[in-house]
Coordinates of C-alpha atoms in Angstrom, one line a residue:
Chain A
E1 CA -132.9 213.9 12.4
V2 CA -131.9 213.8 8.8
Q3 CA -131.2 217.3 7.4
L4 CA -130.2 218.5 4.0
V5 CA -129.5 222.2 3.6
E6 CA -128.9 223.6 0.1
S7 CA -127.1 226.9 -0.6
G8 CA -125.5 228.7 -3.5
G9 CA -128.6 229.7 -5.5
G10 CA -129.3 233.2 -6.8
L11 CA -129.7 235.3 -9.9
V12 CA -127.3 234.7 -12.7
Q13 CA -127.1 235.8 -16.3
P14 CA -127.5 233.3 -19.2
G15 CA -124.3 231.6 -20.1
R16 CA -122.8 232.1 -16.7
S17 CA -122.0 229.5 -14.0
L18 CA -123.2 228.7 -10.5
R19 CA -122.2 226.1 -7.9
L20 CA -124.8 224.6 -5.5
S21 CA -123.9 223.0 -2.3
C22 CA -125.8 220.7 0.1
A23 CA -124.8 220.1 3.7
A24 CA -126.0 216.8 5.0
S25 CA -126.4 215.8 8.7
G26 CA -128.2 213.2 10.8
F27 CA -127.2 210.2 8.8
T28 CA -124.1 208.4 7.5
F29 CA -123.7 210.4 4.3
E30 CA -121.2 208.1 2.7
N31 CA -123.7 205.2 2.8
Y32 CA -126.2 206.7 0.4
A33 CA -126.6 207.8 -3.2
M34 CA -127.6 211.5 -3.5
H35 CA -129.5 213.5 -6.1
W36 CA -130.4 216.9 -7.3
V37 CA -134.1 217.4 -8.4
R38 CA -135.5 220.6 -9.7
Q39 CA -138.8 222.2 -9.9
A40 CA -139.5 225.2 -12.2
P41 CA -141.9 227.8 -10.9
G42 CA -145.4 226.3 -10.9
K43 CA -144.3 223.2 -12.6
G44 CA -143.6 219.5 -11.8
L45 CA -140.5 217.7 -10.6
E46 CA -137.5 216.8 -12.8
W47 CA -134.6 214.7 -11.7
V48 CA -131.4 216.5 -12.6
S49 CA -128.5 214.3 -11.5
G50 CA -127.5 211.5 -9.2
I51 CA -124.3 210.1 -7.7
T52 CA -123.6 206.8 -5.9
W53 CA -121.9 206.6 -2.6
N54 CA -118.4 206.2 -4.0
S55 CA -118.9 208.5 -7.0
R56 CA -118.3 205.7 -9.4
S57 CA -121.7 205.9 -11.0
I58 CA -123.0 209.3 -12.0
G59 CA -126.1 210.2 -14.1
Y60 CA -127.6 213.2 -15.7
A61 CA -130.9 214.2 -17.3
D62 CA -130.5 214.8 -21.0
S63 CA -131.5 218.4 -20.4
V64 CA -128.3 219.2 -18.4
K65 CA -125.8 216.6 -19.7
G66 CA -122.6 218.3 -20.7
R67 CA -123.4 221.5 -18.8
F68 CA -123.8 220.3 -15.1
T69 CA -121.4 218.3 -13.0
I70 CA -122.4 216.6 -9.8
S71 CA -119.8 215.7 -7.1
R72 CA -119.6 214.8 -3.4
D73 CA -117.2 215.0 -0.6
N74 CA -117.9 212.2 1.9
A75 CA -115.4 213.6 4.4
K76 CA -117.4 216.9 4.5
N77 CA -120.8 215.3 4.2
S78 CA -121.5 217.5 1.2
L79 CA -123.0 217.3 -2.2
Y80 CA -122.4 219.7 -5.0
L81 CA -123.8 220.7 -8.4
Q82 CA -121.6 222.8 -10.8
M83 CA -123.9 224.4 -13.3
D84 CA -122.2 225.9 -16.4
S85 CA -123.7 227.5 -19.5
L86 CA -126.9 228.3 -17.7
R87 CA -130.1 228.9 -19.7
A88 CA -133.4 230.6 -18.8
E89 CA -135.0 227.1 -18.7
D90 CA -132.7 226.1 -15.9
T91 CA -134.6 228.6 -13.6
A92 CA -136.0 226.4 -10.8
L93 CA -135.9 225.5 -7.2
Y94 CA -133.1 222.9 -6.8
Y95 CA -133.6 220.2 -4.1
C96 CA -130.9 218.1 -2.6
V97 CA -132.3 214.6 -2.1
K98 CA -131.1 211.5 -0.2
D99 CA -131.7 208.1 -1.9
D100 CA -132.5 205.0 0.1
Q101 CA -129.7 203.0 -1.5
S102 CA -126.0 203.4 -1.9
S103 CA -124.9 202.0 -5.2
T104 CA -127.8 202.5 -7.5
Y105 CA -130.7 205.0 -7.9
W106 CA -134.0 204.2 -6.3
Y107 CA -136.5 206.7 -4.8
F108 CA -136.1 210.1 -3.2
H109 CA -136.2 209.3 0.5
V110 CA -135.5 212.7 2.2
W111 CA -135.6 216.2 0.6
G112 CA -134.0 219.5 1.5
R113 CA -136.0 222.7 1.3
G114 CA -134.3 223.8 -1.9
T115 CA -132.3 226.7 -3.2
L116 CA -133.7 229.0 -6.0
V117 CA -131.7 229.5 -9.2
T118 CA -132.9 232.3 -11.5
V119 CA -131.3 232.6 -14.9
S120 CA -132.1 236.0 -16.4
S121 CA -130.4 239.0 -18.0
Chain B
D1 CA -136.8 207.2 -21.0
I2 CA -139.9 205.7 -19.4
V3 CA -142.8 208.3 -19.6
M4 CA -145.1 208.5 -16.6
T5 CA -148.6 209.8 -17.2
Q6 CA -150.9 210.7 -14.3
S7 CA -154.6 211.2 -14.4
P8 CA -156.5 213.3 -13.6
D9 CA -154.5 216.5 -13.6
S10 CA -156.7 217.7 -10.7
L11 CA -159.6 216.5 -8.6
A12 CA -161.9 217.9 -5.9
V13 CA -163.2 215.5 -3.3
S14 CA -165.4 216.0 -0.3
L15 CA -164.0 215.6 3.2
G16 CA -164.2 211.9 4.2
E17 CA -164.6 210.7 0.6
R18 CA -162.2 208.7 -1.5
A19 CA -159.6 210.2 -3.8
T20 CA -158.1 208.1 -6.6
I21 CA -155.1 209.0 -8.6
N22 CA -153.8 207.0 -11.5
C23 CA -150.3 206.6 -12.9
K24 CA -149.4 204.8 -16.1
S25 CA -145.9 204.0 -17.3
S26 CA -144.9 203.7 -20.9
Q27 CA -143.3 200.4 -20.2
S28 CA -143.4 197.9 -17.3
V29 CA -141.6 198.9 -14.1
L30 CA -141.9 195.4 -12.7
Y31 CA -138.5 193.9 -12.3
R32 CA -139.0 190.1 -12.9
S33 CA -135.9 189.0 -10.9
D34 CA -137.2 190.3 -7.6
N35 CA -140.9 190.7 -8.5
K36 CA -140.9 194.3 -7.4
N37 CA -142.5 197.3 -9.0
Y38 CA -140.0 200.2 -9.0
L39 CA -142.6 202.9 -8.4
A40 CA -142.9 205.6 -5.7
W41 CA -145.5 208.2 -4.7
Y42 CA -144.8 211.6 -3.2
Q43 CA -147.0 214.3 -1.6
Q44 CA -146.1 218.0 -2.0
K45 CA -148.0 220.5 0.0
A46 CA -147.9 224.2 -0.9
G47 CA -144.6 225.8 -0.2
Q48 CA -143.0 222.6 1.0
P49 CA -140.6 220.0 -0.5
P50 CA -142.1 216.7 -1.7
K51 CA -142.5 214.0 0.9
L52 CA -142.1 210.3 0.1
L53 CA -145.3 208.4 0.9
I54 CA -145.0 205.0 -0.8
S55 CA -142.2 203.0 -2.3
W56 CA -142.2 199.7 -4.2
A57 CA -145.7 200.6 -5.4
S58 CA -147.4 199.7 -2.1
T59 CA -145.0 200.1 0.9
R60 CA -146.0 203.0 3.1
E61 CA -143.2 205.1 4.6
S62 CA -143.1 205.1 8.4
G63 CA -145.6 207.6 9.8
V64 CA -147.7 207.8 6.7
P65 CA -151.4 207.3 7.6
D66 CA -153.0 204.1 6.5
R67 CA -155.7 206.0 4.6
F68 CA -153.0 206.2 1.9
R69 CA -152.8 203.1 -0.2
G70 CA -150.7 202.3 -3.2
S71 CA -151.6 199.5 -5.6
G72 CA -151.0 198.2 -9.1
S73 CA -148.4 196.4 -11.1
G74 CA -146.5 196.5 -14.4
T75 CA -147.6 199.7 -16.1
D76 CA -150.8 200.7 -14.2
F77 CA -150.7 202.1 -10.6
T78 CA -153.1 203.8 -8.3
L79 CA -152.8 206.0 -5.2
T80 CA -156.0 205.9 -3.1
I81 CA -156.8 208.2 -0.2
S82 CA -159.6 206.3 1.5
S83 CA -161.1 209.2 3.5
L84 CA -159.8 212.6 2.5
Q85 CA -158.7 214.9 5.3
A86 CA -158.1 218.7 5.0
E87 CA -154.4 218.1 5.5
D88 CA -154.2 215.9 2.4
V89 CA -154.7 218.9 0.1
A90 CA -151.5 218.7 -2.0
V91 CA -150.0 217.7 -5.4
Y92 CA -149.2 214.0 -5.7
Y93 CA -146.5 212.7 -8.0
C94 CA -145.6 209.2 -9.1
Q95 CA -142.0 208.3 -10.0
Q96 CA -140.4 205.2 -11.5
Y97 CA -136.9 204.0 -10.7
Y98 CA -136.8 201.0 -12.9
S99 CA -134.8 202.8 -15.6
N100 CA -133.3 206.2 -15.0
L101 CA -135.6 208.3 -12.8
T102 CA -138.8 210.0 -14.1
F103 CA -141.8 211.6 -12.6
G104 CA -145.4 211.9 -13.6
G105 CA -146.8 215.3 -14.2
G106 CA -148.6 215.5 -10.8
T107 CA -152.2 215.5 -9.7
K108 CA -153.6 218.3 -7.6
V109 CA -156.1 217.2 -4.9
E110 CA -158.5 219.8 -3.5
I111 CA -161.5 219.8 -1.2
K112 CA -164.9 220.0 -2.8

C-alpha cells in the first residue's frame, strides 16, 4: 500500500523557518516525481512545489519562489520542504503528493494526510 | 498561468439524481502531439485529503465507481455524477497539468 506520512508542521512566528518531511513507502520512490500541495483553512488547493525523480527539474509557485526549497533523498525514500521567511498567508495544511510520472509534472496520484503549518506571532 | 474556473460553487442534488460540475480553463489544455487533455478531477471529503478520480479528462482511476464520468476537451470540461449517492458528498476540484499545475476553486456537492 502506498503511504505518504508528513511531519514537521507546527506553530511558527512570521519570518522564521520550518522544515517539512515526508516519508514514503509502498512504492519505488525514486521512480516518481513528488510534490507539496497546500490548503489554507477552509480554502481550496494550491500547488506549492514539485521535483522530478532525479531532482533535475524543480518548480515553485510564484507565491513561495525564493522562500521555499524542495528536495528529496531517494536513498531514504523522503521528500522535504524547507520553508524560510514564513508569512501568515503560508498558514495551511501541507500535503505530500506522489505524481504518476517520473520526469515531468502530471496529476496528483496519491496524497498524504498532511501536516499543519501555522504562522502567527 | 492557466486559470481554472469551476461552476457552480456549490450545488444540492437529490439522492439518485444527476450532479454536473463544470470546469473551464483560460487556455486549451489539449496537447496536439498526443491528442490528450491534461485535466484531472479530485474528490475531497470532509476531514480527508483529496482523492484522484479522473485523469486525462475522462480516464477513471481504478476503483472509482462508474457513476463518475469526465468529459470535455480543449477549454471546457464536465464531471458528471450520474446517480448521486450519500457518500458522494464532497468538494470536487479540477486541475490542469498542461502548463505548470493549477486547480479550480472547487465545487461543493450536497444532498438536497
